[in-house]
Amino acid sequence: MNKKIVIGILYILTTLIFLSGCSKELKPVEESSYMLGTYLTIKLWTDHEEEGKEIIKKSFDRIQEIEKKMSVNLEDSEINKINHASGEDFIKVSKDTSEVLKKSLSYAKISRGAFDPTIGKLVQLWGIGTDSERVPSREEIENALKYVNFHRIKEKNDDSFQLQNKGMRLDLGGIAKGYAADEVYKILKEKKIEHAMINLGGNIYAVGNKLDGSSWKIGIQDPLQKTGTHMGYLEVSNQSVVTSGNYERFFVQNNERYHHIIDPHKGYPAKNGVISATIVTDKSMDADALSTATYILGVDEGMKLIESLENVECILVTQSQEVYVSSGLKKKFNIINEKFHLKD
Ligand code: ADP
Ligand code: MG
């Protein structure tokens, strides 16, 4: 046979083998669960459905492990062990809990106490989202405020922590979901998953890009409309998007909306005009803590904090439908409802 023909045939064969190797089709696998007090969905793209399901199961197991350690609703969580020993002992905790507590303290510092993991006594008093939700009396609030102060968390370098005053109470509801999302992200990366959407009750991690290589489009809830109505959308690749809003958990009394994001200096649900705060960054734990913090800080202070942080962006929406977008996000955020006005 002619040498050229042989080379030609070999070339065609190699190309065919190469193409068939590449063409393993990625398909979505999606599972949901209820943990951390909210609905969780993980969707990933894989060429092996069974393996995809295994990866999601492993992720949910990991979230359950985190919940067991950090939930205030589970009597023997590590966080409740610290709470029960308040004013008395140091409690040694796992690396997980220790890491989240240390991060909570650093966010409490940079937000000058707007984010405060010792908010527990106030969260309990208001009971928002529980059967016992009510507007407490002024005296009750004044009293609870005495137990809220992150400076009174003591730590030793063997991962043990103590609350210095008896009756103080930790609550990691403003940060633990973010940590859980980061841990799921790690599992997906270990398993070489390139495209996925982690959604832990609105605490989102958009892994990689969409299958076609374009960025993910994340809808931002219209805080004035029912769940699922978007006021705009964000384009992101391999980043976390977390929103804190007054529409998530609240009750209404005498035309006043009482929601679950409490101002630790005042003892009341934060009320400064901001009704939703979205953070975009690489670590979901940072996004979670900072969305709670900026919600409480309000437009001026919140924006100042975010602009001072590298690679962290935000969108703040006010009651009067003004939208404030940090400098690095202006090109990636589009408003789709003209009721909302972009401010400089
Ligand atoms: P969601 O849990 O709805 O996603 P957030 O991340 O904003 O919303 O967290 C709100 C939760 O954080 C509350 O339910 C409470 O457990 C806790 N929390 C409320 N106020 C504060 C605060 N000032 N600092 C830290 N945590 C807070
Ligand atoms: Mg939060």
Coordinates of C-alpha atoms and ligand atoms in Angstrom, one line a residue:
M1 CA 0.0 0.0 0.0
N2 CA 1.1 3.5 -0.7
K3 CA 2.8 5.1 2.3
K4 CA 0.7 8.2 2.1
I5 CA -2.5 6.2 2.2
V6 CA -1.3 4.3 5.3
I7 CA -0.5 7.5 7.1
G8 CA -3.9 8.9 6.0
I9 CA -5.8 5.9 7.3
L10 CA -3.8 6.0 10.6
Y11 CA -4.6 9.7 10.9
I12 CA -8.3 9.1 10.4
L13 CA -8.3 6.3 12.9
T14 CA -6.5 8.3 15.6
T15 CA -8.9 11.2 15.1
L16 CA -11.8 8.8 15.5
I17 CA -10.4 7.3 18.7
F18 CA -9.7 10.7 20.1
L19 CA -13.1 12.0 19.3
S20 CA -14.9 9.0 20.8
G21 CA -12.8 9.5 23.9
C22 CA -14.0 13.1 24.2
S23 CA -17.6 12.6 23.4
K24 CA -18.6 11.0 26.7
E25 CA -21.7 13.1 27.3
L26 CA -22.1 15.0 30.5
K27 CA -25.6 14.8 32.0
P28 CA -27.1 16.5 35.0
V29 CA -27.7 14.6 38.2
E30 CA -29.7 16.5 40.9
E31 CA -30.8 15.6 44.5
S32 CA -32.5 17.6 47.2
S33 CA -32.7 17.3 50.9
Y34 CA -33.8 19.3 54.0
M35 CA -31.1 20.2 56.5
L36 CA -29.8 23.3 58.3
G37 CA -33.4 24.4 58.5
T38 CA -33.7 24.8 54.8
Y39 CA -34.0 23.1 51.4
L40 CA -30.8 22.0 49.8
T41 CA -30.2 21.1 46.2
I42 CA -27.1 19.9 44.5
K43 CA -27.0 19.6 40.7
L44 CA -23.9 18.4 39.0
W45 CA -22.9 17.3 35.5
T46 CA -21.2 13.9 35.1
D47 CA -20.8 11.1 32.5
H48 CA -21.5 8.5 35.2
E49 CA -24.9 8.9 36.8
E50 CA -24.4 6.4 39.7
E51 CA -21.1 8.1 40.7
G52 CA -22.8 11.5 40.5
K53 CA -25.4 10.3 42.9
E54 CA -22.7 8.9 45.3
I55 CA -21.0 12.3 45.2
I56 CA -24.2 14.1 46.2
K57 CA -24.9 11.6 48.9
K58 CA -21.3 12.2 50.3
S59 CA -22.0 15.9 50.2
F60 CA -25.3 15.6 52.1
D61 CA -23.6 13.4 54.7
R62 CA -20.9 16.1 55.2
I63 CA -23.6 18.8 55.6
Q64 CA -25.3 16.6 58.2
E65 CA -22.0 16.2 60.1
I66 CA -21.6 20.0 60.1
E67 CA -25.2 20.5 61.3
K68 CA -24.7 18.1 64.2
K69 CA -21.7 20.1 65.3
M70 CA -23.0 23.6 64.8
S71 CA -26.8 23.7 65.1
V72 CA -28.4 25.5 68.0
N73 CA -31.4 23.4 67.5
L74 CA -29.6 20.1 68.4
E75 CA -29.2 19.9 72.2
D76 CA -25.8 18.1 72.1
S77 CA -24.2 20.1 69.3
E78 CA -20.7 21.4 70.0
I79 CA -22.1 25.0 69.9
N80 CA -24.7 24.1 72.5
K81 CA -22.0 22.5 74.7
I82 CA -20.2 25.8 74.7
N83 CA -23.6 27.6 75.4
H84 CA -24.4 25.3 78.3
A85 CA -20.9 25.8 79.8
S86 CA -21.1 29.6 79.5
G87 CA -19.6 31.4 82.5
E88 CA -17.9 28.2 83.6
D89 CA -15.8 26.0 81.4
F90 CA -13.8 25.9 78.2
I91 CA -15.1 23.3 75.7
K92 CA -12.9 21.7 73.2
V93 CA -14.5 21.4 69.7
S94 CA -13.7 19.9 66.3
K95 CA -11.6 21.6 63.7
D96 CA -14.8 22.4 61.8
T97 CA -16.5 24.3 64.6
S98 CA -13.2 25.9 65.6
E99 CA -12.7 27.2 62.1
V100 CA -16.2 28.7 61.8
L101 CA -15.9 30.3 65.3
K102 CA -12.6 31.8 64.4
K103 CA -14.0 33.2 61.1
S104 CA -17.1 34.5 63.0
L105 CA -14.8 36.4 65.3
S106 CA -12.8 37.9 62.4
Y107 CA -16.1 39.0 60.7
A108 CA -17.3 40.4 64.0
K109 CA -14.2 42.5 64.2
I110 CA -14.1 43.9 60.7
S111 CA -17.9 44.7 60.8
R112 CA -17.4 46.3 64.2
G113 CA -19.9 44.0 65.8
A114 CA -22.6 44.1 63.1
F115 CA -22.0 40.4 62.6
D116 CA -21.9 38.9 66.1
P117 CA -21.9 35.1 66.8
T118 CA -23.0 35.8 70.4
I119 CA -26.4 37.0 69.0
G120 CA -28.1 33.8 70.3
K121 CA -29.9 35.3 73.3
L122 CA -31.6 37.9 71.1
V123 CA -32.4 35.3 68.4
Q124 CA -34.0 33.2 71.0
L125 CA -36.0 36.1 72.5
W126 CA -37.5 37.2 69.2
G127 CA -38.1 33.5 68.1
I128 CA -38.6 34.6 64.5
G129 CA -39.6 31.6 62.4
T130 CA -40.6 29.6 65.5
D131 CA -43.9 29.1 67.3
S132 CA -42.8 31.6 70.0
E133 CA -42.1 34.6 67.7
R134 CA -43.3 37.9 69.2
V135 CA -42.2 41.5 69.8
P136 CA -40.4 41.4 73.2
S137 CA -40.7 44.2 75.7
R138 CA -38.1 47.0 76.0
E139 CA -36.8 45.5 79.3
E140 CA -36.4 42.0 77.8
I141 CA -34.4 43.5 74.9
E142 CA -32.2 45.6 77.3
N143 CA -31.6 42.5 79.3
A144 CA -30.7 40.2 76.3
L145 CA -28.3 42.8 75.0
K146 CA -26.1 42.3 78.1
Y147 CA -25.4 38.8 76.8
V148 CA -24.4 39.8 73.3
N149 CA -20.7 40.7 72.9
F150 CA -18.2 38.8 70.8
H151 CA -15.3 40.2 72.9
R152 CA -16.4 37.9 75.6
I153 CA -15.6 34.7 73.6
K154 CA -12.3 33.3 74.9
E155 CA -10.3 30.8 72.9
K156 CA -7.3 28.7 73.7
N157 CA -5.0 27.4 71.0
D158 CA -6.2 23.8 71.4
D159 CA -9.6 24.6 69.7
S160 CA -11.4 25.2 73.0
F161 CA -13.7 28.1 73.6
Q162 CA -15.6 29.7 76.4
L163 CA -18.3 32.3 76.7
Q164 CA -17.3 34.4 79.7
N165 CA -20.8 35.3 81.1
K166 CA -23.3 32.8 82.2
G167 CA -26.3 32.8 79.9
M168 CA -24.4 34.0 76.7
R169 CA -25.4 32.0 73.7
L170 CA -23.7 31.4 70.3
D171 CA -25.7 31.2 67.1
L172 CA -24.0 30.4 63.8
G173 CA -27.1 30.7 61.7
G174 CA -25.5 33.6 59.8
I175 CA -22.4 31.7 58.7
A176 CA -22.7 27.9 58.9
K177 CA -24.5 27.4 55.6
G178 CA -21.7 29.2 53.9
Y179 CA -19.2 26.8 55.5
A180 CA -21.3 23.9 54.4
A181 CA -21.3 25.1 50.8
D182 CA -17.5 25.4 50.8
E183 CA -17.2 21.9 52.1
V184 CA -19.4 20.6 49.4
Y185 CA -17.4 22.5 46.9
K186 CA -14.3 20.8 48.1
I187 CA -15.9 17.4 47.7
L188 CA -17.0 18.2 44.1
K189 CA -13.5 19.4 43.2
E190 CA -11.9 16.3 44.7
K191 CA -14.2 14.2 42.5
K192 CA -13.2 16.3 39.4
I193 CA -16.7 17.7 38.9
E194 CA -16.3 20.8 36.6
H195 CA -19.9 22.0 36.4
A196 CA -22.3 22.2 39.3
M197 CA -24.8 24.3 41.2
I198 CA -24.8 24.0 45.0
N199 CA -27.9 25.7 46.5
L200 CA -28.2 25.5 50.3
G201 CA -31.4 27.5 50.8
G202 CA -30.4 30.3 48.6
N203 CA -26.8 30.2 49.7
I204 CA -25.4 29.5 46.2
Y205 CA -22.1 28.2 44.9
A206 CA -21.9 28.2 41.1
V207 CA -19.1 25.7 40.3
G208 CA -17.1 26.3 37.1
N209 CA -19.1 27.5 34.1
K210 CA -22.2 26.2 32.4
L211 CA -21.7 23.2 30.2
D212 CA -21.5 25.3 27.1
G213 CA -18.7 27.4 28.7
S214 CA -20.7 30.5 29.4
S215 CA -21.1 31.9 32.9
W216 CA -23.9 31.0 35.2
K217 CA -26.8 33.4 35.5
I218 CA -28.0 33.8 39.0
G219 CA -31.4 35.5 39.6
I220 CA -31.5 38.0 42.4
Q221 CA -34.8 37.8 44.3
D222 CA -37.0 40.9 44.1
P223 CA -37.3 41.5 47.9
L224 CA -40.8 43.1 47.4
Q225 CA -42.3 40.2 45.5
K226 CA -43.0 36.6 46.2
T227 CA -40.2 34.0 46.1
G228 CA -38.9 33.2 42.7
T229 CA -39.6 36.7 41.2
H230 CA -36.2 38.2 40.2
M231 CA -35.3 41.9 40.0
G232 CA -32.1 41.2 38.1
Y233 CA -29.5 38.6 37.4
L234 CA -25.8 38.2 38.0
E235 CA -23.2 36.5 35.8
V236 CA -20.7 34.4 37.7
S237 CA -18.1 31.7 37.2
N238 CA -16.9 29.6 40.0
Q239 CA -18.1 31.9 42.8
S240 CA -20.5 31.9 45.6
V241 CA -23.5 34.2 45.7
V242 CA -25.3 34.7 49.0
T243 CA -28.2 37.0 49.8
S244 CA -29.6 38.1 53.2
G245 CA -33.1 39.5 53.0
N246 CA -36.0 40.7 55.2
Y247 CA -38.3 38.4 53.2
E248 CA -36.7 35.1 54.3
R249 CA -38.0 34.7 57.8
F250 CA -40.3 37.3 59.4
F251 CA -43.7 38.1 60.9
V252 CA -45.8 41.2 60.6
Q253 CA -47.4 43.0 63.5
N254 CA -49.2 46.4 63.3
N255 CA -47.9 46.9 59.8
E256 CA -44.3 46.4 60.9
R257 CA -42.2 43.6 59.5
Y258 CA -40.0 41.9 62.1
H259 CA -37.3 39.8 60.4
H260 CA -34.5 37.5 61.5
I261 CA -31.4 39.7 61.0
I262 CA -30.9 41.4 64.3
D263 CA -28.8 44.5 64.9
P264 CA -26.6 43.4 67.9
H265 CA -26.2 47.0 69.1
K266 CA -29.9 47.8 69.2
G267 CA -31.5 44.4 69.8
Y268 CA -34.1 44.9 67.1
P269 CA -34.3 43.6 63.5
A270 CA -32.0 45.8 61.4
K271 CA -33.8 48.7 59.9
N272 CA -31.7 51.2 57.9
G273 CA -33.4 51.0 54.5
V274 CA -31.5 48.0 53.2
I275 CA -33.9 45.1 52.5
S276 CA -31.6 42.7 50.7
A277 CA -27.8 42.4 50.7
T278 CA -26.1 40.1 48.2
I279 CA -22.4 39.2 48.4
V280 CA -20.3 37.6 45.6
T281 CA -16.9 36.1 46.4
D282 CA -14.9 32.9 46.2
K283 CA -15.6 31.5 49.7
S284 CA -19.3 30.9 50.6
M285 CA -18.5 31.3 54.3
D286 CA -17.2 34.8 53.7
A287 CA -20.3 35.6 51.5
D288 CA -22.7 34.3 54.2
A289 CA -21.2 36.3 57.1
L290 CA -20.7 39.4 55.0
S291 CA -24.3 39.4 53.6
T292 CA -25.6 39.4 57.2
A293 CA -23.1 42.1 58.2
T294 CA -23.7 44.4 55.3
Y295 CA -27.5 44.1 55.7
I296 CA -27.1 45.4 59.2
L297 CA -24.4 48.0 58.4
G298 CA -26.6 49.6 55.6
V299 CA -25.6 51.3 52.4
D300 CA -22.8 53.6 53.4
E301 CA -21.0 51.6 55.9
G302 CA -21.8 48.3 54.2
M303 CA -20.4 49.5 50.8
K304 CA -17.3 50.9 52.5
L305 CA -16.6 47.6 54.1
I306 CA -17.0 45.6 50.9
E307 CA -14.9 48.0 48.8
S308 CA -12.1 47.6 51.4
L309 CA -12.0 43.9 50.8
E310 CA -10.2 42.3 47.9
N311 CA -12.2 40.2 45.5
V312 CA -15.5 40.7 47.4
E313 CA -18.5 42.4 45.7
C314 CA -22.0 43.3 46.7
I315 CA -25.5 44.4 45.6
L316 CA -27.6 46.3 48.2
V317 CA -31.3 46.9 47.6
T318 CA -33.2 49.5 49.6
Q319 CA -36.9 49.8 50.6
S320 CA -37.2 52.7 48.1
Q321 CA -36.0 50.3 45.3
E322 CA -32.6 51.8 44.9
V323 CA -29.8 49.4 44.0
Y324 CA -26.2 49.9 45.0
V325 CA -23.6 47.8 43.2
S326 CA -19.9 47.6 44.2
S327 CA -17.3 48.6 41.6
G328 CA -16.2 45.1 40.5
L329 CA -19.7 43.9 39.8
K330 CA -21.2 46.7 37.7
K331 CA -20.7 44.9 34.4
K332 CA -21.9 41.6 35.7
F333 CA -25.2 42.6 37.2
N334 CA -28.3 43.4 35.1
I335 CA -31.5 44.8 36.4
I336 CA -34.6 43.4 34.7
N337 CA -37.3 45.2 36.6
E338 CA -37.4 49.0 35.8
K339 CA -39.0 49.8 39.2
F340 CA -35.4 49.4 40.5
H341 CA -32.9 52.2 40.0
L342 CA -29.2 51.8 39.9
K343 CA -27.4 54.3 42.0
D344 CA -23.8 55.4 41.7
Ligands
ADP1 P1 -30.4 33.1 56.1 O1 -30.1 32.2 57.3 O2 -31.9 33.3 56.0 O3 -29.7 32.8 54.9 P2 -28.5 35.1 57.1 O4 -27.4 34.4 56.6 O5 -28.6 36.5 57.0 O6 -29.9 34.6 56.5 O7 -28.6 34.7 58.6 C1 -29.6 35.0 59.5 C2 -29.4 34.2 60.7 O8 -28.2 34.6 61.4 C3 -30.4 34.4 61.8 O9 -31.5 33.4 61.7 C4 -29.7 34.1 63.1 O10 -29.5 32.8 63.3 C5 -28.3 34.7 62.7 N1 -28.1 36.1 63.0 C6 -29.1 37.1 63.1 N2 -28.6 38.3 63.3 C7 -27.2 38.1 63.4 C8 -26.1 39.0 63.6 N3 -26.2 40.3 63.8 N4 -24.9 38.4 63.5 C9 -24.7 37.1 63.3 N5 -25.7 36.2 63.1 C10 -26.9 36.7 63.1
MG2 MG -25.5 35.1 56.4

